[in-house]
Amino acid sequence: MSIASHLHELRRKHETLSTSVMWEQRQPASDTLKIAELKKQKLRLKEEIDRLSRH
């Protein structure tokens, strides 16, 4: 897998997680632990995207 295609996939996953976080936050009985885990996953992806983008 090329770096460009890997970055594209990471960005797609990051966007999917963003959507999931927004959906979870809008729920009346939102699960704060689940939201926190989704945000951690987003941050890890963002860090990986930033690291790969510098190369």
PDB file of C-alpha atoms in Angstrom:
ATOM      1  CA  MET A   1       0.000   0.000   0.000  1.00  0.00           C
ATOM      2  CA  SER A   2       1.418   3.373  -0.956  1.00  0.00           C
ATOM      3  CA  ILE A   3       1.715   6.154   1.601  1.00  0.00           C
ATOM      4  CA  ALA A   4      -0.892   8.192  -0.297  1.00  0.00           C
ATOM      5  CA  SER A   5      -3.459   5.396  -0.213  1.00  0.00           C
ATOM      6  CA  HIS A   6      -2.651   4.669   3.430  1.00  0.00           C
ATOM      7  CA  LEU A   7      -3.170   8.356   4.280  1.00  0.00           C
ATOM      8  CA  HIS A   8      -6.451   8.339   2.381  1.00  0.00           C
ATOM      9  CA  GLU A   9      -7.648   5.326   4.393  1.00  0.00           C
ATOM     10  CA  LEU A  10      -6.559   6.912   7.689  1.00  0.00           C
ATOM     11  CA  ARG A  11      -8.405  10.133   6.817  1.00  0.00           C
ATOM     12  CA  ARG A  12     -11.514   8.139   5.930  1.00  0.00           C
ATOM     13  CA  LYS A  13     -11.371   6.323   9.283  1.00  0.00           C
ATOM     14  CA  HIS A  14     -10.823   9.644  11.085  1.00  0.00           C
ATOM     15  CA  GLU A  15     -13.918  11.118   9.413  1.00  0.00           C
ATOM     16  CA  THR A  16     -15.956   8.026  10.308  1.00  0.00           C
ATOM     17  CA  LEU A  17     -14.885   8.380  13.944  1.00  0.00           C
ATOM     18  CA  SER A  18     -15.816  12.078  13.887  1.00  0.00           C
ATOM     19  CA  THR A  19     -19.287  11.154  12.716  1.00  0.00           C
ATOM     20  CA  SER A  20     -19.557   8.476  15.409  1.00  0.00           C
ATOM     21  CA  VAL A  21     -18.504  10.915  18.139  1.00  0.00           C
ATOM     22  CA  MET A  22     -21.066  13.487  17.014  1.00  0.00           C
ATOM     23  CA  TRP A  23     -23.799  10.822  16.880  1.00  0.00           C
ATOM     24  CA  GLU A  24     -22.935   9.491  20.336  1.00  0.00           C
ATOM     25  CA  GLN A  25     -22.893  12.997  21.831  1.00  0.00           C
ATOM     26  CA  ARG A  26     -26.404  13.670  20.519  1.00  0.00           C
ATOM     27  CA  GLN A  27     -27.895  10.621  22.202  1.00  0.00           C
ATOM     28  CA  PRO A  28     -29.989  11.331  25.311  1.00  0.00           C
ATOM     29  CA  ALA A  29     -28.126   8.709  27.337  1.00  0.00           C
ATOM     30  CA  SER A  30     -24.710   9.111  25.779  1.00  0.00           C
ATOM     31  CA  ASP A  31     -21.956   6.786  26.955  1.00  0.00           C
ATOM     32  CA  THR A  32     -19.114   9.056  28.069  1.00  0.00           C
ATOM     33  CA  LEU A  33     -16.612   6.180  28.185  1.00  0.00           C
ATOM     34  CA  LYS A  34     -17.432   5.205  24.616  1.00  0.00           C
ATOM     35  CA  ILE A  35     -17.116   8.827  23.489  1.00  0.00           C
ATOM     36  CA  ALA A  36     -13.751   9.135  25.248  1.00  0.00           C
ATOM     37  CA  GLU A  37     -12.489   5.963  23.543  1.00  0.00           C
ATOM     38  CA  LEU A  38     -13.652   7.174  20.134  1.00  0.00           C
ATOM     39  CA  LYS A  39     -11.855  10.478  20.713  1.00  0.00           C
ATOM     40  CA  LYS A  40      -8.666   8.639  21.686  1.00  0.00           C
ATOM     41  CA  GLN A  41      -8.870   6.612  18.478  1.00  0.00           C
ATOM     42  CA  LYS A  42      -9.371   9.833  16.510  1.00  0.00           C
ATOM     43  CA  LEU A  43      -6.325  11.396  18.152  1.00  0.00           C
ATOM     44  CA  ARG A  44      -4.149   8.346  17.389  1.00  0.00           C
ATOM     45  CA  LEU A  45      -5.261   8.464  13.756  1.00  0.00           C
ATOM     46  CA  LYS A  46      -4.622  12.220  13.570  1.00  0.00           C
ATOM     47  CA  GLU A  47      -1.123  11.756  14.979  1.00  0.00           C
ATOM     48  CA  GLU A  48      -0.407   8.991  12.458  1.00  0.00           C
ATOM     49  CA  ILE A  49      -1.751  11.134   9.597  1.00  0.00           C
ATOM     50  CA  ASP A  50       0.451  14.046  10.704  1.00  0.00           C
ATOM     51  CA  ARG A  51       3.499  11.806  11.013  1.00  0.00           C
ATOM     52  CA  LEU A  52       3.017  10.272   7.560  1.00  0.00           C
ATOM     53  CA  SER A  53       2.214  13.632   5.962  1.00  0.00           C
ATOM     54  CA  ARG A  54       5.623  14.982   6.934  1.00  0.00           C
ATOM     55  CA  HIS A  55       7.425  12.354   4.854  1.00  0.00           C
TER      56      HIS A  55
END
